[in-house]
PDB file of C-alpha atoms in Angstrom:
ATOM      1  CA  MET A   1     -25.720-139.966-155.036  1.00 55.00           C
ATOM      2  CA  SER A   2     -23.292-142.740-153.111  1.00 69.00           C
ATOM      3  CA  LEU A   3     -20.526-141.683-150.893  1.00 67.00           C
ATOM      4  CA  THR A   4     -18.169-142.656-153.419  1.00 74.00           C
ATOM      5  CA  ARG A   5     -19.469-140.182-156.135  1.00 74.00           C
ATOM      6  CA  THR A   6     -19.897-137.256-153.071  1.00 74.00           C
ATOM      7  CA  ILE A   7     -16.622-137.857-152.376  1.00 70.00           C
ATOM      8  CA  PHE A   8     -14.739-137.402-155.872  1.00 71.00           C
ATOM      9  CA  LYS A   9     -17.861-134.682-156.397  1.00 76.00           C
ATOM     10  CA  GLU A  10     -15.821-133.004-153.794  1.00 78.00           C
ATOM     11  CA  ARG A  11     -12.359-133.818-154.185  1.00 75.00           C
ATOM     12  CA  TRP A  12     -10.481-130.305-154.390  1.00 81.00           C
ATOM     13  CA  ALA A  13     -12.028-129.357-151.123  1.00 80.00           C
ATOM     14  CA  TYR A  14     -11.199-133.066-149.158  1.00 79.00           C
ATOM     15  CA  LEU A  15      -8.046-132.203-150.975  1.00 83.00           C
ATOM     16  CA  PHE A  16      -7.051-129.323-149.112  1.00 85.00           C
ATOM     17  CA  LEU A  17      -8.640-130.605-146.342  1.00 85.00           C
ATOM     18  CA  LEU A  18      -6.163-133.764-146.327  1.00 87.00           C
ATOM     19  CA  LEU A  19      -2.484-131.750-145.171  1.00 87.00           C
ATOM     20  CA  PRO A  20      -4.309-129.803-141.980  1.00 89.00           C
ATOM     21  CA  LEU A  21      -5.652-133.025-140.780  1.00 90.00           C
ATOM     22  CA  LEU A  22      -2.459-135.050-141.276  1.00 92.00           C
ATOM     23  CA  LEU A  23      -0.627-132.088-139.179  1.00 92.00           C
ATOM     24  CA  PHE A  24      -3.406-132.284-136.763  1.00 91.00           C
ATOM     25  CA  ALA A  25      -2.583-136.095-136.498  1.00 91.00           C
ATOM     26  CA  VAL A  26       0.641-136.133-136.188  1.00 91.00           C
ATOM     27  CA  PHE A  27       1.370-133.097-133.798  1.00 92.00           C
ATOM     28  CA  ASN A  28      -2.446-133.552-131.565  1.00 90.00           C
ATOM     29  CA  MET A  29      -3.711-136.515-132.044  1.00 92.00           C
ATOM     30  CA  LEU A  30       0.031-139.076-131.709  1.00 93.00           C
ATOM     31  CA  PRO A  31       1.376-136.831-128.838  1.00 91.00           C
ATOM     32  CA  MET A  32      -2.225-137.438-126.689  1.00 91.00           C
ATOM     33  CA  ALA A  33      -1.865-141.599-127.560  1.00 92.00           C
ATOM     34  CA  ALA A  34       1.312-141.133-126.577  1.00 91.00           C
ATOM     35  CA  THR A  35       0.616-139.687-123.470  1.00 92.00           C
ATOM     36  CA  ILE A  36      -1.989-141.988-122.709  1.00 92.00           C
ATOM     37  CA  PHE A  37       0.359-145.341-123.385  1.00 93.00           C
ATOM     38  CA  LEU A  38       2.780-143.549-121.117  1.00 92.00           C
ATOM     39  CA  GLY A  39       0.224-143.044-118.529  1.00 94.00           C
ATOM     40  CA  PHE A  40       0.746-146.977-117.578  1.00 94.00           C
ATOM     41  CA  ALA A  41       4.671-147.691-118.314  1.00 92.00           C
ATOM     42  CA  ASP A  42       8.170-146.640-117.280  1.00 90.00           C
ATOM     43  CA  TYR A  43       9.737-144.723-119.119  1.00 87.00           C
ATOM     44  CA  PHE A  44      13.198-143.100-119.594  1.00 81.00           C
ATOM     45  CA  PRO A  45      14.459-141.159-122.684  1.00 80.00           C
ATOM     46  CA  GLY A  46      16.923-143.652-124.790  1.00 78.00           C
ATOM     47  CA  GLY A  47      14.969-146.851-123.194  1.00 81.00           C
ATOM     48  CA  GLN A  48      12.406-148.950-123.860  1.00 86.00           C
ATOM     49  CA  PRO A  49       8.816-148.402-121.835  1.00 88.00           C
ATOM     50  CA  VAL A  50       8.035-151.179-119.499  1.00 88.00           C
ATOM     51  CA  TRP A  51       4.337-151.316-118.957  1.00 91.00           C
ATOM     52  CA  THR A  52       3.229-150.651-114.983  1.00 90.00           C
ATOM     53  CA  GLY A  53      -0.701-150.792-115.324  1.00 89.00           C
ATOM     54  CA  LEU A  54      -2.430-148.218-112.324  1.00 93.00           C
ATOM     55  CA  GLU A  55       1.134-147.525-110.950  1.00 94.00           C
ATOM     56  CA  ASN A  56       1.713-143.712-111.618  1.00 94.00           C
ATOM     57  CA  TYR A  57      -1.752-142.744-111.355  1.00 95.00           C
ATOM     58  CA  ALA A  58      -1.520-144.120-107.525  1.00 95.00           C
ATOM     59  CA  TYR A  59       1.921-141.856-107.565  1.00 93.00           C
ATOM     60  CA  ALA A  60       0.634-139.012-108.815  1.00 94.00           C
ATOM     61  CA  LEU A  61      -2.535-139.263-106.307  1.00 95.00           C
ATOM     62  CA  SER A  62      -0.917-140.223-103.246  1.00 95.00           C
ATOM     63  CA  ASP A  63       1.437-137.218-104.007  1.00 94.00           C
ATOM     64  CA  ASP A  64       1.096-133.932-101.816  1.00 95.00           C
ATOM     65  CA  LEU A  65       2.316-132.402-104.571  1.00 96.00           C
ATOM     66  CA  PHE A  66      -0.047-133.272-107.176  1.00 96.00           C
ATOM     67  CA  TRP A  67      -3.028-131.697-104.679  1.00 96.00           C
ATOM     68  CA  LYS A  68      -1.031-129.259-103.620  1.00 97.00           C
ATOM     69  CA  ALA A  69      -0.535-127.660-107.869  1.00 97.00           C
ATOM     70  CA  LEU A  70      -4.112-128.890-108.378  1.00 96.00           C
ATOM     71  CA  GLY A  71      -5.409-126.208-105.553  1.00 96.00           C
ATOM     72  CA  ILE A  72      -3.632-123.637-107.217  1.00 97.00           C
ATOM     73  CA  THR A  73      -4.275-123.953-110.651  1.00 97.00           C
ATOM     74  CA  VAL A  74      -8.133-123.862-109.367  1.00 96.00           C
ATOM     75  CA  LEU A  75      -8.002-120.958-107.055  1.00 97.00           C
ATOM     76  CA  TYR A  76      -5.641-119.518-109.927  1.00 97.00           C
ATOM     77  CA  THR A  77      -8.988-120.250-112.002  1.00 96.00           C
ATOM     78  CA  CYS A  78     -11.292-119.277-109.796  1.00 96.00           C
ATOM     79  CA  GLY A  79     -10.317-115.750-109.149  1.00 96.00           C
ATOM     80  CA  VAL A  80      -8.958-115.307-113.022  1.00 96.00           C
ATOM     81  CA  VAL A  81     -11.979-116.267-115.124  1.00 96.00           C
ATOM     82  CA  PRO A  82     -14.844-114.669-113.459  1.00 95.00           C
ATOM     83  CA  ALA A  83     -13.004-111.466-112.939  1.00 96.00           C
ATOM     84  CA  SER A  84     -11.643-111.491-116.474  1.00 95.00           C
ATOM     85  CA  LEU A  85     -15.132-112.711-117.757  1.00 95.00           C
ATOM     86  CA  LEU A  86     -17.223-109.634-116.229  1.00 95.00           C
ATOM     87  CA  ILE A  87     -14.448-107.204-117.367  1.00 95.00           C
ATOM     88  CA  SER A  88     -14.291-108.049-120.667  1.00 95.00           C
ATOM     89  CA  LEU A  89     -18.543-107.668-120.733  1.00 95.00           C
ATOM     90  CA  PHE A  90     -18.169-104.267-119.494  1.00 94.00           C
ATOM     91  CA  LEU A  91     -14.847-103.458-121.783  1.00 95.00           C
ATOM     92  CA  ALA A  92     -17.824-104.741-124.728  1.00 94.00           C
ATOM     93  CA  TYR A  93     -20.334-102.684-124.082  1.00 93.00           C
ATOM     94  CA  VAL A  94     -18.698 -99.819-123.708  1.00 93.00           C
ATOM     95  CA  ILE A  95     -16.811 -99.955-126.834  1.00 94.00           C
ATOM     96  CA  PHE A  96     -19.599-101.313-128.706  1.00 93.00           C
ATOM     97  CA  GLY A  97     -21.166 -98.047-127.257  1.00 90.00           C
ATOM     98  CA  LEU A  98     -18.751 -95.852-129.472  1.00 90.00           C
ATOM     99  CA  LYS A  99     -20.539 -93.070-131.543  1.00 85.00           C
ATOM    100  CA  TYR A 100     -17.840 -93.357-134.688  1.00 90.00           C
ATOM    101  CA  ALA A 101     -16.437 -96.742-135.539  1.00 90.00           C
ATOM    102  CA  TRP A 102     -13.068 -96.094-135.919  1.00 92.00           C
ATOM    103  CA  ALA A 103     -12.882 -95.314-132.143  1.00 92.00           C
ATOM    104  CA  GLN A 104     -14.257 -99.162-131.785  1.00 93.00           C
ATOM    105  CA  VAL A 105     -11.083-100.593-134.176  1.00 92.00           C
ATOM    106  CA  ILE A 106      -8.485 -98.635-132.263  1.00 94.00           C
ATOM    107  CA  PHE A 107      -9.737 -99.510-128.648  1.00 93.00           C
ATOM    108  CA  LYS A 108     -10.256-102.992-129.609  1.00 93.00           C
ATOM    109  CA  SER A 109      -6.751-103.282-131.537  1.00 92.00           C
ATOM    110  CA  ALA A 110      -5.334-101.856-128.366  1.00 91.00           C
ATOM    111  CA  PHE A 111      -6.767-104.309-126.327  1.00 92.00           C
ATOM    112  CA  TYR A 112      -5.901-107.339-129.062  1.00 91.00           C
ATOM    113  CA  LEU A 113      -2.648-106.385-129.043  1.00 89.00           C
ATOM    114  CA  PRO A 114      -1.767-108.726-125.395  1.00 87.00           C
ATOM    115  CA  VAL A 115      -3.287-111.790-127.844  1.00 87.00           C
ATOM    116  CA  VAL A 116      -0.730-111.223-130.480  1.00 86.00           C
ATOM    117  CA  THR A 117       2.488-110.739-128.705  1.00 86.00           C
ATOM    118  CA  SER A 118       4.243-113.800-127.216  1.00 86.00           C
ATOM    119  CA  GLY A 119       3.984-114.456-123.265  1.00 87.00           C
ATOM    120  CA  ALA A 120       7.658-114.630-123.025  1.00 88.00           C
ATOM    121  CA  ILE A 121       8.070-111.530-123.393  1.00 90.00           C
ATOM    122  CA  LEU A 122       4.587-110.217-121.957  1.00 91.00           C
ATOM    123  CA  SER A 123       6.504-111.953-118.760  1.00 92.00           C
ATOM    124  CA  LEU A 124       9.296-109.677-118.707  1.00 92.00           C
ATOM    125  CA  VAL A 125       7.565-106.160-119.320  1.00 93.00           C
ATOM    126  CA  TRP A 126       5.402-107.797-116.289  1.00 94.00           C
ATOM    127  CA  LEU A 127       8.831-108.894-114.418  1.00 93.00           C
ATOM    128  CA  TRP A 128       9.510-104.940-114.727  1.00 93.00           C
ATOM    129  CA  LEU A 129       6.395-103.810-113.760  1.00 94.00           C
ATOM    130  CA  PHE A 130       6.688-106.175-110.097  1.00 94.00           C
ATOM    131  CA  ASN A 131      10.182-105.218-110.125  1.00 92.00           C
ATOM    132  CA  PRO A 132      10.563-104.537-106.196  1.00 90.00           C
ATOM    133  CA  ALA A 133      13.325-101.364-106.150  1.00 88.00           C
ATOM    134  CA  ARG A 134      12.960-100.012-109.875  1.00 88.00           C
ATOM    135  CA  GLY A 135       9.269-100.833-110.790  1.00 90.00           C
ATOM    136  CA  LEU A 136       6.771 -99.100-112.035  1.00 92.00           C
ATOM    137  CA  LEU A 137       4.416-100.657-109.475  1.00 93.00           C
ATOM    138  CA  ASN A 138       5.962-100.061-106.136  1.00 93.00           C
ATOM    139  CA  TYR A 139       7.090 -96.434-107.337  1.00 92.00           C
ATOM    140  CA  VAL A 140       2.931 -95.608-107.674  1.00 93.00           C
ATOM    141  CA  LEU A 141       2.507 -97.134-104.384  1.00 92.00           C
ATOM    142  CA  SER A 142       5.418 -95.448-102.393  1.00 91.00           C
ATOM    143  CA  PHE A 143       3.817 -91.626-103.314  1.00 91.00           C
ATOM    144  CA  ALA A 144       0.664 -92.910-101.122  1.00 91.00           C
ATOM    145  CA  GLY A 145       3.065 -94.432 -98.534  1.00 88.00           C
ATOM    146  CA  LEU A 146       3.000 -98.044 -99.175  1.00 87.00           C
ATOM    147  CA  GLY A 147       5.236-100.308 -99.982  1.00 78.00           C
ATOM    148  CA  PRO A 148       7.686-101.852-101.487  1.00 88.00           C
ATOM    149  CA  TYR A 149       6.449-105.267-102.171  1.00 91.00           C
ATOM    150  CA  LEU A 150       7.899-108.027-102.857  1.00 92.00           C
ATOM    151  CA  TRP A 151       4.982-109.305-105.616  1.00 94.00           C
ATOM    152  CA  THR A 152       6.757-112.489-107.144  1.00 93.00           C
ATOM    153  CA  SER A 153       9.154-113.153-103.869  1.00 92.00           C
ATOM    154  CA  ASP A 154       6.234-113.289-101.310  1.00 93.00           C
ATOM    155  CA  PRO A 155       4.378-116.748-100.879  1.00 93.00           C
ATOM    156  CA  GLN A 156       1.715-114.791-100.208  1.00 94.00           C
ATOM    157  CA  MET A 157       1.584-112.568-102.530  1.00 95.00           C
ATOM    158  CA  ALA A 158       3.150-114.369-105.737  1.00 96.00           C
ATOM    159  CA  LEU A 159       0.568-116.274-106.716  1.00 96.00           C
ATOM    160  CA  PRO A 160      -2.309-113.119-106.465  1.00 96.00           C
ATOM    161  CA  SER A 161       0.440-111.110-108.887  1.00 96.00           C
ATOM    162  CA  LEU A 162       0.250-113.996-111.335  1.00 96.00           C
ATOM    163  CA  MET A 163      -4.078-113.541-111.140  1.00 96.00           C
ATOM    164  CA  PHE A 164      -3.751-109.921-111.378  1.00 95.00           C
ATOM    165  CA  MET A 165      -1.291-110.568-114.468  1.00 94.00           C
ATOM    166  CA  ALA A 166      -3.973-112.654-116.137  1.00 94.00           C
ATOM    167  CA  ILE A 167      -6.691-110.666-115.271  1.00 93.00           C
ATOM    168  CA  MET A 168      -5.319-107.029-116.797  1.00 90.00           C
ATOM    169  CA  GLY A 169      -3.570-109.025-120.529  1.00 84.00           C
ATOM    170  CA  GLY A 170      -7.303-110.912-120.993  1.00 80.00           C
ATOM    171  CA  HIS A 171      -9.181-109.259-122.698  1.00 89.00           C
ATOM    172  CA  GLY A 172      -8.543-109.370-126.636  1.00 89.00           C
ATOM    173  CA  ALA A 173      -9.793-111.778-127.810  1.00 92.00           C
ATOM    174  CA  ALA A 174     -13.011-111.866-125.928  1.00 94.00           C
ATOM    175  CA  ILE A 175     -14.123-107.790-126.420  1.00 95.00           C
ATOM    176  CA  VAL A 176     -13.668-109.175-130.066  1.00 94.00           C
ATOM    177  CA  LEU A 177     -16.440-111.445-130.011  1.00 95.00           C
ATOM    178  CA  LEU A 178     -18.438-109.967-127.619  1.00 95.00           C
ATOM    179  CA  THR A 179     -18.379-107.115-129.620  1.00 95.00           C
ATOM    180  CA  ALA A 180     -19.259-109.166-132.491  1.00 93.00           C
ATOM    181  CA  ALA A 181     -22.299-110.990-131.089  1.00 93.00           C
ATOM    182  CA  MET A 182     -23.614-107.694-129.649  1.00 93.00           C
ATOM    183  CA  GLY A 183     -23.237-106.591-133.460  1.00 92.00           C
ATOM    184  CA  GLY A 184     -25.321-109.423-133.894  1.00 91.00           C
ATOM    185  CA  ILE A 185     -28.292-108.744-132.377  1.00 91.00           C
ATOM    186  CA  PRO A 186     -31.352-107.084-134.193  1.00 90.00           C
ATOM    187  CA  ALA A 187     -32.063-102.794-132.876  1.00 89.00           C
ATOM    188  CA  SER A 188     -35.609-103.421-133.180  1.00 90.00           C
ATOM    189  CA  TYR A 189     -35.330-105.523-129.878  1.00 90.00           C
ATOM    190  CA  TYR A 190     -33.901-102.449-128.887  1.00 89.00           C
ATOM    191  CA  GLU A 191     -36.358 -99.905-129.777  1.00 90.00           C
ATOM    192  CA  ALA A 192     -39.013-102.259-128.756  1.00 92.00           C
ATOM    193  CA  ALA A 193     -37.623-101.879-124.804  1.00 89.00           C
ATOM    194  CA  ARG A 194     -37.541 -98.467-125.145  1.00 90.00           C
ATOM    195  CA  LEU A 195     -40.821 -97.947-125.770  1.00 88.00           C
ATOM    196  CA  ASP A 196     -41.615 -99.736-123.212  1.00 86.00           C
ATOM    197  CA  GLY A 197     -39.769 -97.234-120.971  1.00 86.00           C
ATOM    198  CA  ALA A 198     -36.777 -99.966-120.526  1.00 86.00           C
ATOM    199  CA  GLY A 199     -33.359 -97.897-119.440  1.00 86.00           C
ATOM    200  CA  PRO A 200     -29.838 -98.953-120.960  1.00 85.00           C
ATOM    201  CA  TRP A 201     -29.051-101.105-118.152  1.00 88.00           C
ATOM    202  CA  ARG A 202     -32.518-103.329-117.952  1.00 90.00           C
ATOM    203  CA  GLN A 203     -31.756-103.548-122.231  1.00 90.00           C
ATOM    204  CA  TYR A 204     -28.595-104.871-121.292  1.00 89.00           C
ATOM    205  CA  TRP A 205     -29.475-107.151-118.306  1.00 89.00           C
ATOM    206  CA  LYS A 206     -32.598-108.253-119.817  1.00 89.00           C
ATOM    207  CA  ILE A 207     -31.780-108.627-123.648  1.00 90.00           C
ATOM    208  CA  THR A 208     -28.388-107.814-124.616  1.00 90.00           C
ATOM    209  CA  LEU A 209     -26.899-110.936-122.017  1.00 91.00           C
ATOM    210  CA  PRO A 210     -29.119-113.225-123.139  1.00 89.00           C
ATOM    211  CA  LEU A 211     -28.723-113.235-125.888  1.00 91.00           C
ATOM    212  CA  LEU A 212     -25.086-113.519-125.393  1.00 92.00           C
ATOM    213  CA  ARG A 213     -25.495-117.137-123.239  1.00 90.00           C
ATOM    214  CA  PRO A 214     -24.169-119.012-126.377  1.00 89.00           C
ATOM    215  CA  THR A 215     -20.853-116.306-126.715  1.00 92.00           C
ATOM    216  CA  VAL A 216     -19.790-116.297-122.784  1.00 92.00           C
ATOM    217  CA  LEU A 217     -20.311-119.995-123.000  1.00 90.00           C
ATOM    218  CA  TYR A 218     -17.578-120.162-125.221  1.00 91.00           C
ATOM    219  CA  LEU A 219     -15.139-117.808-123.690  1.00 94.00           C
ATOM    220  CA  LEU A 220     -16.579-119.334-119.887  1.00 92.00           C
ATOM    221  CA  VAL A 221     -15.306-122.653-121.561  1.00 91.00           C
ATOM    222  CA  THR A 222     -11.852-121.361-122.866  1.00 92.00           C
ATOM    223  CA  SER A 223     -10.552-118.946-120.559  1.00 94.00           C
ATOM    224  CA  THR A 224     -10.895-122.150-118.239  1.00 94.00           C
ATOM    225  CA  ILE A 225      -9.069-124.612-119.952  1.00 94.00           C
ATOM    226  CA  ALA A 226      -6.340-121.704-121.070  1.00 94.00           C
ATOM    227  CA  SER A 227      -6.281-121.233-117.520  1.00 95.00           C
ATOM    228  CA  PHE A 228      -5.980-124.578-116.059  1.00 96.00           C
ATOM    229  CA  GLN A 229      -2.613-124.536-118.642  1.00 95.00           C
ATOM    230  CA  VAL A 230      -0.821-121.347-117.348  1.00 95.00           C
ATOM    231  CA  PHE A 231       2.700-122.424-117.828  1.00 95.00           C
ATOM    232  CA  THR A 232       4.695-119.536-119.428  1.00 93.00           C
ATOM    233  CA  GLN A 233       4.584-116.862-117.041  1.00 93.00           C
ATOM    234  CA  VAL A 234       5.213-119.114-114.058  1.00 96.00           C
ATOM    235  CA  LEU A 235       8.249-120.104-115.808  1.00 95.00           C
ATOM    236  CA  MET A 236       9.482-116.967-116.381  1.00 93.00           C
ATOM    237  CA  MET A 237       8.214-115.495-113.363  1.00 94.00           C
ATOM    238  CA  THR A 238       8.352-117.561-110.301  1.00 94.00           C
ATOM    239  CA  GLY A 239       9.811-120.637-111.887  1.00 93.00           C
ATOM    240  CA  GLY A 240       6.617-121.969-109.329  1.00 94.00           C
ATOM    241  CA  GLY A 241       8.229-120.905-106.092  1.00 88.00           C
ATOM    242  CA  PRO A 242       8.609-119.088-103.264  1.00 91.00           C
ATOM    243  CA  ASP A 243       7.855-122.661-101.071  1.00 91.00           C
ATOM    244  CA  TYR A 244       5.914-124.087-104.167  1.00 94.00           C
ATOM    245  CA  ALA A 245       3.203-121.278-103.893  1.00 95.00           C
ATOM    246  CA  THR A 246       3.110-120.707-107.521  1.00 96.00           C
ATOM    247  CA  THR A 247       3.317-124.282-108.519  1.00 96.00           C
ATOM    248  CA  THR A 248      -0.229-125.237-111.066  1.00 97.00           C
ATOM    249  CA  LEU A 249      -0.091-128.489-112.168  1.00 96.00           C
ATOM    250  CA  VAL A 250       0.934-128.116-115.851  1.00 97.00           C
ATOM    251  CA  TYR A 251       4.520-126.520-114.076  1.00 97.00           C
ATOM    252  CA  LEU A 252       4.562-129.436-112.093  1.00 97.00           C
ATOM    253  CA  ILE A 253       3.832-132.155-115.310  1.00 96.00           C
ATOM    254  CA  TYR A 254       6.533-129.821-117.092  1.00 96.00           C
ATOM    255  CA  THR A 255       9.368-130.383-113.763  1.00 96.00           C
ATOM    256  CA  ASP A 256       8.606-134.109-113.346  1.00 94.00           C
ATOM    257  CA  ALA A 257       8.590-134.885-116.905  1.00 93.00           C
ATOM    258  CA  PHE A 258      12.106-132.156-117.887  1.00 93.00           C
ATOM    259  CA  GLU A 259      13.691-131.616-114.494  1.00 92.00           C
ATOM    260  CA  TYR A 260      13.056-135.081-112.881  1.00 91.00           C
ATOM    261  CA  PHE A 261      12.776-137.092-115.490  1.00 91.00           C
ATOM    262  CA  ASP A 262       9.951-139.384-114.562  1.00 92.00           C
ATOM    263  CA  PHE A 263       8.123-139.394-117.827  1.00 93.00           C
ATOM    264  CA  GLY A 264       5.298-141.833-116.515  1.00 93.00           C
ATOM    265  CA  LYS A 265       3.786-139.491-113.600  1.00 94.00           C
ATOM    266  CA  ALA A 266       4.371-136.863-115.717  1.00 95.00           C
ATOM    267  CA  ALA A 267       1.610-138.396-118.564  1.00 95.00           C
ATOM    268  CA  ALA A 268      -0.301-139.500-115.857  1.00 96.00           C
ATOM    269  CA  GLU A 269      -0.572-136.729-114.347  1.00 96.00           C
ATOM    270  CA  ALA A 270      -1.576-134.623-118.431  1.00 95.00           C
ATOM    271  CA  THR A 271      -3.937-137.521-118.623  1.00 95.00           C
ATOM    272  CA  LEU A 272      -5.569-136.435-115.132  1.00 95.00           C
ATOM    273  CA  LEU A 273      -5.915-132.829-116.506  1.00 95.00           C
ATOM    274  CA  SER A 274      -7.423-133.522-119.800  1.00 93.00           C
ATOM    275  CA  LEU A 275      -9.548-135.463-118.085  1.00 93.00           C
ATOM    276  CA  SER A 276     -10.557-132.832-115.547  1.00 92.00           C
ATOM    277  CA  LEU A 277     -11.113-129.839-117.941  1.00 92.00           C
ATOM    278  CA  ALA A 278     -12.860-132.324-120.030  1.00 91.00           C
ATOM    279  CA  GLY A 279     -15.251-132.684-117.233  1.00 92.00           C
ATOM    280  CA  ILE A 280     -15.634-129.360-116.109  1.00 89.00           C
ATOM    281  CA  ALA A 281     -16.307-128.642-119.946  1.00 86.00           C
ATOM    282  CA  VAL A 282     -19.364-131.037-119.920  1.00 87.00           C
ATOM    283  CA  LEU A 283     -21.083-129.298-116.724  1.00 85.00           C
ATOM    284  CA  GLN A 284     -20.446-125.729-118.123  1.00 81.00           C
ATOM    285  CA  TYR A 285     -21.808-126.588-121.530  1.00 80.00           C
ATOM    286  CA  LYS A 286     -24.665-128.152-119.177  1.00 80.00           C
ATOM    287  CA  TRP A 287     -25.011-125.084-117.410  1.00 77.00           C
ATOM    288  CA  LEU A 288     -24.701-122.614-119.682  1.00 69.00           C
ATOM    289  CA  ALA A 289     -26.585-124.196-122.971  1.00 67.00           C
ATOM    290  CA  SER A 290     -28.572-121.487-125.181  1.00 56.00           C
ATOM    291  CA  ASP A 291     -31.521-121.919-127.931  1.00 55.00           C
ATOM    292  CA  VAL A 292     -31.220-118.598-128.653  1.00 48.00           C
ATOM    293  CA  GLU A 293     -31.116-118.142-132.342  1.00 48.00           C
ATOM    294  CA  TYR A 294     -31.660-114.117-133.324  1.00 42.00           C
TER     295      TYR A 294
END
């Protein structure tokens, strides 16, 4: 069958795909292409871009604040991603082991609620929790004779506070995916393991975890990308401070573009971030790639 006849036969499928593809091109591909172009140009809103070659990249890479923001972003990611993934694995195991399906639904829904809640709203809630005078955290710690702490105002505590917030609220999607993957593992594997005398922990370590590798890989890649792109919490809670202690790469790109109107430098930084994330994703896939089928 020729390509033309195949397309004509499936014309309704292609027609329904056309609108999403157009939206993807307009809102994703075009901005991406514009960002790459502006990385090689000097541009101010209302003016014409002037080609500058690699000048913006040299400027970005020679900026001490860029490297500081990169270090803060890497530190944030290295703290949030492993901790969140380990907690999600534990919670998914506990929830999947609940006897009643309705109980699983309730707990998964509760953990998923922050995912569908605006990041700005969550940031406001955590700002109240972190409030040094009236916040719940300092109130609870006061019973142990601790505090009060300046959670978001102390340069030593601001970044750990943002990391704690991310770790506490980032399990909903992971739990749903992990429990679904656990449900796809054949029960016969566990029955055979029990006959061989394997306990729950050994079953989890030898059967569940290896068969969860594709799901864990997906979560690792997506959570790493999300952590490198953290922005809303920084903007709402600390504004990149105090003393640039929470200035992440995306927040630096935002300030360069929309506070200093240095769109060329911001575009170069955004391109460098995208290339870095692509490289990290490739390494993660190479490290955790699995041919497991079940």
